[in-house]
Coordinates of C-alpha atoms in Angstrom, one line a residue:
M25 CA -84.4 -131.3 22.8
N26 CA -85.5 -134.2 25.0
Y27 CA -82.7 -135.8 26.9
K28 CA -84.8 -138.0 29.1
L29 CA -82.8 -141.1 28.3
Y30 CA -79.5 -139.4 28.9
K31 CA -80.6 -137.8 32.1
T32 CA -81.6 -141.2 33.4
K33 CA -78.5 -142.9 32.1
N34 CA -77.4 -144.4 35.4
T35 CA -80.9 -145.8 36.0
F36 CA -81.0 -147.2 32.5
V37 CA -77.6 -148.9 32.8
T38 CA -78.6 -150.3 36.1
M39 CA -81.8 -151.7 34.6
V40 CA -80.0 -153.4 31.7
A41 CA -77.4 -154.9 34.2
L42 CA -80.3 -156.1 36.4
I43 CA -82.0 -157.7 33.4
I44 CA -78.8 -159.5 32.3
A45 CA -78.4 -160.7 35.9
I46 CA -82.0 -162.0 36.0
A47 CA -81.5 -163.8 32.7
L48 CA -78.3 -165.4 34.0
I49 CA -80.0 -166.5 37.2
A50 CA -82.8 -168.0 35.2
C51 CA -80.2 -169.8 33.0
I52 CA -78.4 -171.2 36.1
G53 CA -81.7 -172.3 37.6
W54 CA -82.7 -174.0 34.4
I55 CA -79.4 -175.9 34.1
V56 CA -79.7 -177.0 37.8
H57 CA -83.2 -178.2 37.0
V58 CA -82.1 -180.1 33.9
T59 CA -79.1 -181.8 35.5
E60 CA -80.6 -182.5 38.9
F61 CA -80.5 -186.2 38.3
T62 CA -78.7 -188.7 36.0
P63 CA -80.8 -191.4 34.5
D64 CA -79.9 -195.1 34.6
K65 CA -79.2 -196.6 31.2
E66 CA -81.8 -199.3 31.6
D67 CA -84.4 -196.6 32.0
Y68 CA -83.6 -194.9 28.7
I69 CA -83.3 -197.1 25.6
E70 CA -83.0 -195.8 22.0
L71 CA -84.6 -198.2 19.6
T72 CA -82.2 -197.6 16.8
D73 CA -81.8 -201.1 15.2
G74 CA -83.7 -204.1 14.2
W75 CA -86.4 -202.3 12.3
T76 CA -88.3 -203.2 9.2
V77 CA -89.1 -200.0 7.3
T78 CA -91.7 -199.9 4.5
I79 CA -91.8 -196.7 2.4
N80 CA -94.9 -197.0 0.2
D81 CA -94.2 -200.4 -1.5
T82 CA -90.4 -200.6 -0.8
V83 CA -89.3 -202.7 2.1
Y84 CA -86.0 -202.3 4.0
E85 CA -85.0 -205.1 6.4
D86 CA -82.9 -204.9 9.6
V87 CA -82.6 -201.1 9.4
D88 CA -80.4 -199.0 11.8
L89 CA -82.3 -195.6 12.0
D90 CA -79.2 -193.7 13.0
T91 CA -77.7 -194.2 9.5
F92 CA -80.9 -194.9 7.4
T93 CA -81.7 -192.4 4.7
F94 CA -84.0 -192.3 1.7
D95 CA -85.2 -190.0 -1.0
V96 CA -87.0 -186.9 0.4
V97 CA -90.6 -187.8 1.0
K98 CA -93.6 -186.4 -0.8
K99 CA -97.1 -185.6 0.4
G100 CA -99.1 -188.8 0.7
D101 CA -96.1 -191.1 1.2
V102 CA -96.7 -193.8 3.8
I103 CA -93.9 -195.0 6.1
V104 CA -94.3 -198.0 8.4
L105 CA -91.8 -199.2 11.0
T106 CA -92.1 -202.6 12.7
R107 CA -90.0 -204.4 15.2
V108 CA -90.3 -206.8 18.1
M109 CA -90.3 -205.1 21.6
D110 CA -87.6 -207.2 23.2
C111 CA -86.9 -204.8 26.1
S112 CA -88.9 -203.6 29.1
I113 CA -88.9 -200.9 31.7
D114 CA -90.2 -201.5 35.2
M115 CA -91.7 -198.1 36.2
S116 CA -93.8 -196.1 33.8
P117 CA -92.9 -197.1 30.3
I118 CA -93.3 -194.4 27.6
L119 CA -92.6 -194.7 23.9
W120 CA -91.1 -191.4 22.8
I121 CA -91.8 -190.9 19.0
Y122 CA -91.0 -188.0 16.8
S123 CA -93.3 -187.1 13.9
D124 CA -92.4 -184.5 11.2
Y125 CA -95.6 -183.3 9.4
T126 CA -97.1 -186.8 9.5
T127 CA -100.0 -188.5 11.0
L128 CA -99.2 -191.2 13.5
D129 CA -100.6 -194.6 14.3
V130 CA -99.1 -196.9 16.9
T131 CA -100.2 -200.5 17.3
V132 CA -99.0 -203.5 19.4
D133 CA -99.9 -206.8 17.8
D134 CA -102.4 -205.0 15.6
V135 CA -104.1 -203.3 18.6
N136 CA -104.1 -199.6 18.1
I137 CA -102.8 -197.8 21.2
Y138 CA -102.2 -194.3 19.9
C139 CA -103.2 -192.1 16.9
Y140 CA -102.7 -188.5 15.9
G141 CA -103.5 -186.1 13.0
Q142 CA -105.8 -188.2 10.8
S143 CA -108.8 -185.8 11.0
R144 CA -106.7 -182.8 10.2
A145 CA -104.9 -184.5 7.4
A146 CA -108.2 -185.5 5.9
K147 CA -109.1 -181.7 5.7
D148 CA -105.6 -180.9 4.3
L149 CA -104.8 -179.0 7.5
S150 CA -101.3 -178.8 8.9
V151 CA -100.6 -181.5 11.6
G152 CA -97.4 -179.9 12.8
Y153 CA -94.5 -181.8 14.2
G154 CA -93.0 -182.8 17.5
Y155 CA -92.7 -185.6 20.1
H156 CA -95.4 -188.0 21.1
A157 CA -95.4 -189.7 24.5
V158 CA -97.2 -193.0 23.9
D159 CA -98.1 -194.5 27.3
L160 CA -97.4 -198.3 27.5
T161 CA -98.2 -198.6 31.3
N162 CA -101.3 -200.8 30.7
V163 CA -100.1 -202.4 27.4
D164 CA -98.7 -205.9 27.2
Y165 CA -95.9 -205.1 24.9
L166 CA -93.0 -207.4 25.8
N167 CA -92.0 -209.7 22.8
K168 CA -94.9 -208.2 20.8
T169 CA -94.7 -206.6 17.4
L170 CA -94.6 -202.8 17.5
E171 CA -95.8 -201.0 14.4
I172 CA -95.5 -197.2 13.8
S173 CA -97.3 -195.9 10.7
M174 CA -96.9 -192.4 9.4
E175 CA -98.6 -190.7 6.4
V176 CA -96.7 -187.6 5.1
T177 CA -98.9 -184.4 4.9
E178 CA -96.3 -182.0 3.4
D179 CA -94.0 -182.1 0.4
R180 CA -90.3 -182.5 0.8
V181 CA -90.0 -182.3 4.5
F182 CA -87.5 -185.1 5.6
S183 CA -85.3 -187.9 4.3
N184 CA -84.4 -189.7 7.5
L185 CA -86.1 -190.8 10.7
Y186 CA -85.6 -190.3 14.4
A187 CA -85.2 -193.4 16.4
P188 CA -88.1 -193.9 18.9
V189 CA -87.0 -193.9 22.6
F190 CA -88.3 -196.3 25.2
M191 CA -88.0 -194.7 28.6
D192 CA -89.4 -194.3 32.1
G193 CA -92.1 -191.6 32.1
K194 CA -90.3 -189.5 34.6
L195 CA -87.4 -189.0 32.1
I196 CA -89.5 -187.1 29.6
S197 CA -88.3 -183.6 30.7
W198 CA -84.8 -185.0 30.9
S199 CA -84.9 -186.4 27.4
L200 CA -86.0 -183.0 26.1
L201 CA -83.6 -180.8 28.0
Y202 CA -80.5 -182.8 28.9
G203 CA -79.4 -183.4 25.4
H204 CA -79.8 -179.7 24.6
R205 CA -78.2 -178.2 27.8
V206 CA -76.3 -175.4 26.0
E207 CA -79.3 -174.5 23.8
C208 CA -81.5 -174.4 26.9
L209 CA -79.2 -171.9 28.6
V210 CA -79.0 -169.8 25.5
D211 CA -82.7 -169.9 24.8
V212 CA -83.7 -169.0 28.4
F213 CA -81.2 -166.1 28.4
L214 CA -82.5 -164.7 25.0
I215 CA -86.2 -165.0 26.0
V216 CA -85.8 -163.6 29.6
F217 CA -83.5 -160.8 28.5
G218 CA -85.8 -159.9 25.5
V219 CA -89.1 -160.0 27.4
V220 CA -88.0 -158.2 30.6
L221 CA -86.1 -155.5 28.7
S222 CA -89.1 -154.9 26.4
I223 CA -91.4 -154.5 29.4
I224 CA -89.0 -152.1 31.1
I225 CA -88.6 -150.0 28.0
L226 CA -92.3 -149.7 27.4
V227 CA -93.1 -148.8 31.0
F228 CA -90.2 -146.5 31.9
F229 CA -88.4 -145.3 28.7
A230 CA -91.1 -145.2 26.0
N231 CA -90.5 -141.6 25.1
A232 CA -86.7 -141.6 25.4
P233 CA -84.6 -141.0 22.3
L234 CA -82.9 -144.1 20.6
V235 CA -85.1 -146.4 22.7
G236 CA -86.7 -147.8 19.6
R237 CA -83.4 -149.4 18.6
L238 CA -83.2 -151.2 22.0
L239 CA -86.8 -152.2 21.8
F240 CA -86.2 -153.8 18.4
L241 CA -83.1 -155.6 19.9
S242 CA -85.1 -157.0 22.8
M243 CA -87.9 -158.2 20.5
F244 CA -85.4 -159.8 18.2
S245 CA -83.8 -161.5 21.2
A246 CA -87.1 -162.9 22.5
L247 CA -88.3 -164.0 19.1
M248 CA -85.1 -165.9 18.3
G249 CA -85.2 -167.5 21.7
V250 CA -88.8 -168.7 21.0
W251 CA -87.7 -170.0 17.6
S252 CA -84.8 -171.9 19.1
I253 CA -86.8 -173.6 21.8
C254 CA -89.1 -174.7 19.0
N255 CA -86.3 -175.8 16.7
T256 CA -84.8 -177.9 19.4
D257 CA -88.2 -179.2 20.4
I258 CA -87.8 -177.9 24.0
I259 CA -91.1 -176.2 23.6
W260 CA -92.7 -179.5 24.2
F261 CA -91.7 -179.1 27.8
F262 CA -94.0 -176.1 28.0
S263 CA -96.8 -177.1 25.6
G264 CA -97.6 -180.5 24.1
G265 CA -99.6 -178.8 21.3
Y266 CA -98.1 -179.7 18.0
L267 CA -99.8 -176.7 16.3
V268 CA -98.5 -174.4 19.0
H269 CA -95.0 -175.8 18.2
Y270 CA -95.6 -175.2 14.5
Y271 CA -97.0 -171.7 14.6
A272 CA -94.6 -170.5 17.3
E273 CA -91.5 -171.6 15.3
Y274 CA -92.5 -170.2 12.0
I275 CA -94.0 -166.9 13.1
S276 CA -91.0 -166.2 15.4
L277 CA -88.6 -167.1 12.6
F278 CA -90.4 -165.1 10.0
F279 CA -90.8 -161.9 12.1
A280 CA -87.5 -161.9 13.9
P281 CA -85.6 -160.4 10.9
V282 CA -88.1 -157.6 10.7
C283 CA -87.2 -156.6 14.3
F284 CA -83.5 -157.0 13.4
M285 CA -83.9 -154.7 10.4
G286 CA -85.9 -152.2 12.4
Y287 CA -82.8 -151.8 14.6
F288 CA -81.2 -149.9 11.8
F289 CA -84.2 -147.7 11.0
S290 CA -82.8 -144.7 12.9
E291 CA -79.8 -144.6 10.5
F292 CA -82.0 -144.4 7.4
R293 CA -81.4 -140.7 6.9
E294 CA -77.6 -141.2 6.8
W295 CA -77.7 -143.7 3.9
H296 CA -77.3 -143.1 0.2
K297 CA -80.4 -143.1 -2.0
I298 CA -79.7 -146.6 -3.4
Q299 CA -79.2 -147.9 0.2
K300 CA -82.5 -146.4 1.2
I301 CA -84.4 -147.9 -1.7
L302 CA -82.9 -151.3 -1.0
Y303 CA -83.6 -151.1 2.7
L304 CA -87.2 -150.1 2.3
S305 CA -87.7 -152.6 -0.5
L306 CA -86.4 -155.4 1.7
L307 CA -88.2 -154.3 4.8
I308 CA -91.6 -153.9 3.0
G309 CA -91.0 -157.1 1.1
L310 CA -90.2 -159.1 4.2
I311 CA -93.2 -157.7 6.1
T312 CA -95.5 -158.4 3.2
F313 CA -94.1 -161.9 2.9
D314 CA -94.6 -162.6 6.6
V315 CA -98.2 -161.3 6.7
T316 CA -99.0 -163.1 3.5
A317 CA -97.5 -166.4 4.8
V318 CA -99.5 -166.3 8.0
I319 CA -102.8 -165.4 6.1
L320 CA -102.2 -168.2 3.6
Q321 CA -101.5 -170.6 6.5
L322 CA -104.7 -169.6 8.4
C323 CA -106.8 -169.9 5.2
N324 CA -105.2 -173.3 4.5
V325 CA -104.1 -172.2 1.1
V326 CA -100.3 -172.7 1.4
H327 CA -98.6 -174.0 4.5
M328 CA -95.7 -172.0 5.9
T329 CA -93.3 -174.9 5.6
A330 CA -93.7 -174.8 1.9
L331 CA -92.6 -171.1 1.9
L332 CA -89.4 -171.7 3.9
W333 CA -87.2 -171.6 0.8
I334 CA -88.5 -168.1 -0.1
F335 CA -87.8 -166.9 3.4
H336 CA -84.3 -168.3 3.3
T337 CA -83.7 -166.4 0.0
F338 CA -85.0 -163.2 1.6
L339 CA -82.7 -163.9 4.5
I340 CA -79.6 -164.3 2.5
V341 CA -80.2 -161.1 0.5
Y342 CA -81.2 -159.2 3.6
F343 CA -78.1 -160.2 5.6
L344 CA -75.7 -159.4 2.7
F345 CA -77.3 -156.0 2.4
L346 CA -76.9 -155.3 6.1
L347 CA -73.3 -156.6 6.0
F348 CA -72.5 -154.2 3.2
A349 CA -74.3 -151.3 5.1
M350 CA -72.3 -152.1 8.3
I351 CA -69.0 -152.3 6.4
Q352 CA -69.8 -148.7 5.2
G353 CA -70.6 -147.8 8.8
V354 CA -67.3 -149.2 10.0
R355 CA -65.5 -146.8 7.7
K356 CA -67.1 -144.1 9.8
R357 CA -66.2 -146.1 13.0
H358 CA -69.8 -147.3 13.5
H359 CA -71.0 -150.9 14.2
M360 CA -67.6 -152.6 14.8
A361 CA -69.1 -155.0 17.4
M362 CA -72.1 -155.6 15.2
L363 CA -69.9 -156.3 12.1
I364 CA -67.8 -158.9 14.0
S365 CA -70.9 -160.6 15.4
M366 CA -72.6 -160.5 12.0
I367 CA -69.7 -162.1 10.3
F368 CA -69.8 -164.9 12.9
V369 CA -73.5 -165.3 12.4
L370 CA -73.2 -165.4 8.6
G371 CA -70.5 -168.1 9.0
V372 CA -72.5 -170.2 11.4
G373 CA -75.9 -169.5 9.7
G374 CA -74.5 -170.2 6.2
F375 CA -73.1 -173.6 7.4
D376 CA -76.3 -174.3 9.2
L377 CA -78.4 -173.5 6.1
I378 CA -76.2 -175.7 3.9
K379 CA -76.5 -178.6 6.4
F380 CA -80.2 -178.1 6.6
Y381 CA -80.7 -178.6 2.9
M382 CA -78.1 -181.4 2.6
V383 CA -79.8 -183.4 5.4
K384 CA -83.2 -182.7 3.7
Y385 CA -82.3 -183.3 0.0
L386 CA -78.9 -185.0 0.0
P387 CA -78.9 -187.3 3.1
W388 CA -76.4 -189.8 1.6
L389 CA -73.8 -187.0 1.7
I390 CA -74.2 -186.2 5.4
F391 CA -75.2 -189.0 7.7
S392 CA -76.6 -187.1 10.7
K393 CA -79.7 -185.6 11.9
Y394 CA -80.2 -181.8 11.6
H395 CA -79.5 -179.8 14.7
S396 CA -79.2 -176.1 14.4
S397 CA -76.1 -174.3 15.7
V398 CA -77.7 -170.9 15.2
P399 CA -78.9 -170.2 18.8
L400 CA -75.3 -169.7 20.1
A401 CA -74.6 -167.4 17.1
I402 CA -77.7 -165.4 17.8
L403 CA -76.6 -164.9 21.4
V404 CA -73.3 -163.6 20.1
L405 CA -75.2 -161.3 17.7
V406 CA -77.5 -160.0 20.5
L407 CA -74.5 -159.2 22.7
G408 CA -72.9 -157.5 19.7
M409 CA -76.0 -155.5 19.1
L410 CA -76.1 -154.5 22.8
L411 CA -72.4 -153.4 22.6
D412 CA -73.2 -151.5 19.4
Y413 CA -76.2 -149.8 21.1
S414 CA -74.2 -149.0 24.2
R415 CA -71.5 -147.3 22.1
E416 CA -74.2 -145.4 20.3
I417 CA -75.8 -144.3 23.6
Y418 CA -72.3 -143.2 24.9
I419 CA -71.7 -141.1 21.7
Q420 CA -75.2 -139.5 21.9
Y421 CA -74.9 -139.0 25.6
T422 CA -71.5 -137.3 25.2
K423 CA -73.0 -135.1 22.4
A424 CA -75.9 -134.3 24.7
I425 CA -73.6 -133.3 27.5
R426 CA -71.7 -131.0 25.1
V427 CA -74.9 -129.5 23.8
E428 CA -76.2 -128.9 27.3
A429 CA -72.9 -127.3 28.2
Y430 CA -73.2 -124.9 25.2
E431 CA -76.8 -124.2 26.0
R432 CA -75.9 -123.5 29.6
M433 CA -73.2 -121.1 28.5
A434 CA -75.7 -119.4 26.2
Y435 CA -78.7 -119.3 28.7
E436 CA -77.1 -119.5 32.1
D437 CA -74.8 -116.8 33.5
F438 CA -71.5 -118.6 34.5
L439 CA -71.0 -116.5 37.6
T440 CA -74.5 -116.4 39.1
G441 CA -76.5 -119.2 37.5
L442 CA -79.1 -116.6 36.5
S443 CA -80.5 -116.2 33.0
T444 CA -78.3 -114.5 30.4
R445 CA -79.2 -111.6 28.1
R446 CA -80.0 -114.1 25.3
K447 CA -82.5 -116.1 27.5
T448 CA -84.1 -112.8 28.6
D449 CA -84.5 -111.8 25.0
E450 CA -86.2 -115.1 24.1
L451 CA -88.5 -114.7 27.1
L452 CA -89.4 -111.2 26.0
D453 CA -90.2 -112.6 22.5
E454 CA -92.5 -115.3 24.0
I455 CA -94.3 -112.7 26.1
D456 CA -94.8 -110.5 23.1
E457 CA -96.6 -113.3 21.3
N458 CA -99.5 -113.0 23.8
G459 CA -99.2 -109.3 24.4
P460 CA -97.5 -107.5 27.3
E461 CA -100.7 -106.4 29.2
N462 CA -100.2 -108.8 32.1
A463 CA -96.5 -108.7 32.2
C464 CA -94.0 -106.7 34.3
A465 CA -90.3 -105.8 34.1
I466 CA -88.1 -104.9 37.0
S467 CA -84.6 -103.5 36.3
I468 CA -82.2 -103.7 39.2
D469 CA -78.7 -102.3 39.5
L470 CA -76.2 -103.4 42.3
N471 CA -74.7 -100.3 43.8
N472 CA -71.0 -99.8 44.7
L473 CA -69.7 -102.7 42.6
K474 CA -66.9 -100.6 41.0
Q475 CA -65.9 -99.3 44.4
V476 CA -65.7 -102.8 45.8
N477 CA -63.6 -104.0 42.9
D478 CA -61.2 -101.1 43.2
T479 CA -60.9 -101.4 46.9
F480 CA -60.9 -105.1 47.6
G481 CA -60.3 -106.7 44.2
H482 CA -62.4 -108.4 41.6
S483 CA -62.8 -111.6 43.6
K484 CA -64.6 -109.7 46.3
G485 CA -66.7 -108.0 43.7
D486 CA -67.6 -111.4 42.2
T487 CA -68.6 -112.6 45.7
L488 CA -70.9 -109.6 46.1
I489 CA -72.5 -110.3 42.7
R490 CA -73.1 -114.0 43.5
D491 CA -74.5 -113.2 46.9
F492 CA -76.8 -110.6 45.5
A493 CA -77.9 -112.9 42.7
Q494 CA -78.8 -115.6 45.3
I495 CA -80.9 -113.1 47.2
L496 CA -82.7 -112.1 44.0
K497 CA -83.5 -115.8 43.2
E498 CA -84.8 -116.3 46.7
V499 CA -87.0 -113.3 46.6
F500 CA -88.3 -113.3 43.0
G501 CA -87.5 -116.8 41.7
R502 CA -91.1 -118.1 42.3
I503 CA -92.9 -115.4 40.5
G504 CA -90.6 -114.5 37.5
D505 CA -87.4 -115.1 35.6
V506 CA -84.3 -113.5 37.2
G507 CA -81.5 -112.6 34.9
R508 CA -78.2 -110.8 34.8
M509 CA -77.6 -108.5 31.8
G510 CA -73.9 -108.1 32.6
G511 CA -71.7 -106.4 35.3
D512 CA -74.0 -105.0 38.0
E513 CA -77.2 -105.0 36.0
F514 CA -80.0 -107.5 36.8
N515 CA -83.6 -107.9 35.8
V516 CA -86.8 -109.7 36.8
I517 CA -89.3 -110.5 34.0
I518 CA -92.8 -111.6 35.2
S519 CA -95.1 -113.0 32.6
D520 CA -98.3 -112.6 34.6
V521 CA -98.2 -110.1 37.4
R522 CA -101.9 -110.1 38.2
G523 CA -102.5 -110.6 41.9
I524 CA -98.9 -109.9 42.9
D525 CA -98.0 -106.9 45.1
L526 CA -94.4 -106.0 43.9
S527 CA -93.9 -103.5 46.7
E528 CA -94.0 -106.4 49.1
Y529 CA -91.3 -108.2 47.2
I530 CA -89.1 -105.0 47.0
T531 CA -89.4 -104.7 50.7
R532 CA -88.3 -108.3 51.1
L533 CA -85.3 -107.6 48.9
Q534 CA -84.4 -104.6 51.0
M535 CA -84.7 -106.5 54.2
A536 CA -82.6 -109.4 52.8
C537 CA -79.8 -106.8 51.8
E538 CA -79.9 -105.3 55.3
A539 CA -79.6 -108.8 56.9
Y540 CA -76.7 -109.5 54.6
N541 CA -75.0 -106.2 55.6
S542 CA -75.4 -107.0 59.3
H543 CA -72.9 -109.8 58.8
Q544 CA -70.4 -107.8 56.7
S545 CA -68.0 -105.2 58.1
D546 CA -66.2 -104.2 54.9
I547 CA -68.8 -103.9 52.1
E548 CA -72.4 -102.8 51.9
M549 CA -75.0 -104.3 49.6
S550 CA -77.7 -101.9 48.2
F551 CA -79.5 -101.5 44.9
A552 CA -81.5 -99.2 42.7
Y553 CA -84.5 -100.4 40.8
G554 CA -87.2 -99.5 38.3
I555 CA -90.6 -101.1 37.7
C556 CA -92.9 -100.9 34.7
Y557 CA -96.2 -102.7 34.0
G558 CA -97.3 -103.8 30.6
N559 CA -100.8 -102.2 31.0
E560 CA -99.3 -98.8 31.5
E561 CA -100.0 -96.2 28.8
N562 CA -97.9 -96.3 25.6
M563 CA -96.5 -99.7 26.3
E564 CA -96.7 -101.2 22.8
N565 CA -94.6 -104.3 23.5
I566 CA -92.7 -105.9 26.3
R567 CA -89.4 -104.3 25.2
A568 CA -90.9 -100.9 25.7
V569 CA -91.9 -102.1 29.2
Y570 CA -88.4 -103.3 29.9
H571 CA -86.7 -100.1 28.6
T572 CA -89.1 -98.0 30.7
A573 CA -88.2 -100.0 33.8
D574 CA -84.5 -99.5 33.0
D575 CA -85.0 -95.7 32.6
R576 CA -86.8 -95.6 36.0
M577 CA -84.0 -97.7 37.6
Y578 CA -81.5 -95.1 36.3
D579 CA -83.6 -92.2 37.7
N580 CA -83.8 -94.1 41.0
K581 CA -80.0 -94.5 41.0
Q582 CA -79.5 -90.8 40.4
T583 CA -81.9 -89.9 43.2
M584 CA -80.0 -92.2 45.6
K585 CA -76.7 -90.6 44.6
A586 CA -78.1 -87.1 45.1
A587 CA -79.4 -88.1 48.5
L588 CA -76.1 -89.7 49.5
K589 CA -74.2 -86.5 48.4
G590 CA -76.6 -84.4 50.4
E591 CA -76.0 -86.4 53.5
T592 CA -72.2 -86.2 52.9
D593 CA -72.4 -82.4 52.6
K594 CA -74.4 -82.1 55.9
D595 CA -71.7 -84.2 57.7
E596 CA -69.0 -81.9 56.4

């Protein structure tokens, strides 16, 4: 089992904390940049009233654009706004105009000063939407008639108009950002957090378990941040391309739910059959819809804006399914943070969706421009997902620690840290798969352990066992696996003994025991051993090699006892 993520837990947590810190610093820097100056009122004038508005053949006099609504427009409708420019700005006058899937023509006393989108509209290509900065620096506009003409290029896209703003050119960035300070902060956090975390995951943790969930989370965060800066038109600050605005908003919006759904893929096996079918159907359906929508847009067959209602239908079904799945998970004490944040998002998103369609189709019921409240809810959702993921990591990490503890008990001798009988058996099986010809087994018995236990107690005997085990590891650890079979019995299994002179290693072991004894006054460390090579005659497998080594160790021990008895008889 691979516990790479768990073994690098502290590093990973530090990384995530650092990413959040970077995102917060970026947000603070952004807000400082946005609020670094306060504009004078005379340098920022909203042209809300005094307009004459013509929609096709219908004329509306003395219109206030803040409250003016009309039936939702259709493709080919022409809207013309006229008024007298009765105000001026001293520095760099800019007329800030918003178009929503329309062409744009701006004239002053019938002299054209700006146009956009006519060539694309003639080819039935999307013209996008966004702000236009019309430079009036070299235009004699005071007390002249301003005319703004727009031809609608998509069906059912809006039912009210944004008031043009007359401002000093230096206030363009302020006009974009200052009015959306909270959204700016949220968007920058979501994008920086998502992008930096994705990079770190792909570079440092690509093979770690459960990292796929965090990668989906980070991608979802980044995509929703991109969608939000498009939805609030802040993207104009980075790119004045209206098609960039259009494609970035719709592609990020369409594909973000795929990443969100991918977050739950690791739980797929735990779900019931019906849940699995619904999940796969929704996921495949959503991916198919997204890819089809992009292809149709690129081929200029159907524009993505016309498919928005299908996406919203998918989204409602998809969120209800996930909510149901999470409620089931909460019963098992899973996804509590996610469930709370999801309920919050469903509430805010549901209200936002209702407002979107009311502003679009029933403008007389709600006299306001559409501004999404979803970005803040998405931030809450991302934090909920992060908490949910952190809890999952903690649970898995705890399980991994427990499993490792069990494995350590099974494969590592608790007293010496050497391999257990079970691990030795598995190693012997591995050697047998390739044949025992190049292998070797050494059976070693620690002498006088019973005498030490009886004379000095078991704690002294345990110390002798640990010290001997340490010496064995120092001598044989680099060439083979050192194990303890129990009590005073040890072994060394060498998978490939070719080129190794074991007599040299036995000598090292004897010298290490003598050095140990020189510092001990009450006990003496000595050992008996037996060696057998896999290429010896009648060695059919590695276990035969091991048993032969064990028999030779026993013979060596008897020889040592006989020699010791002979020396004792001479002394008497």
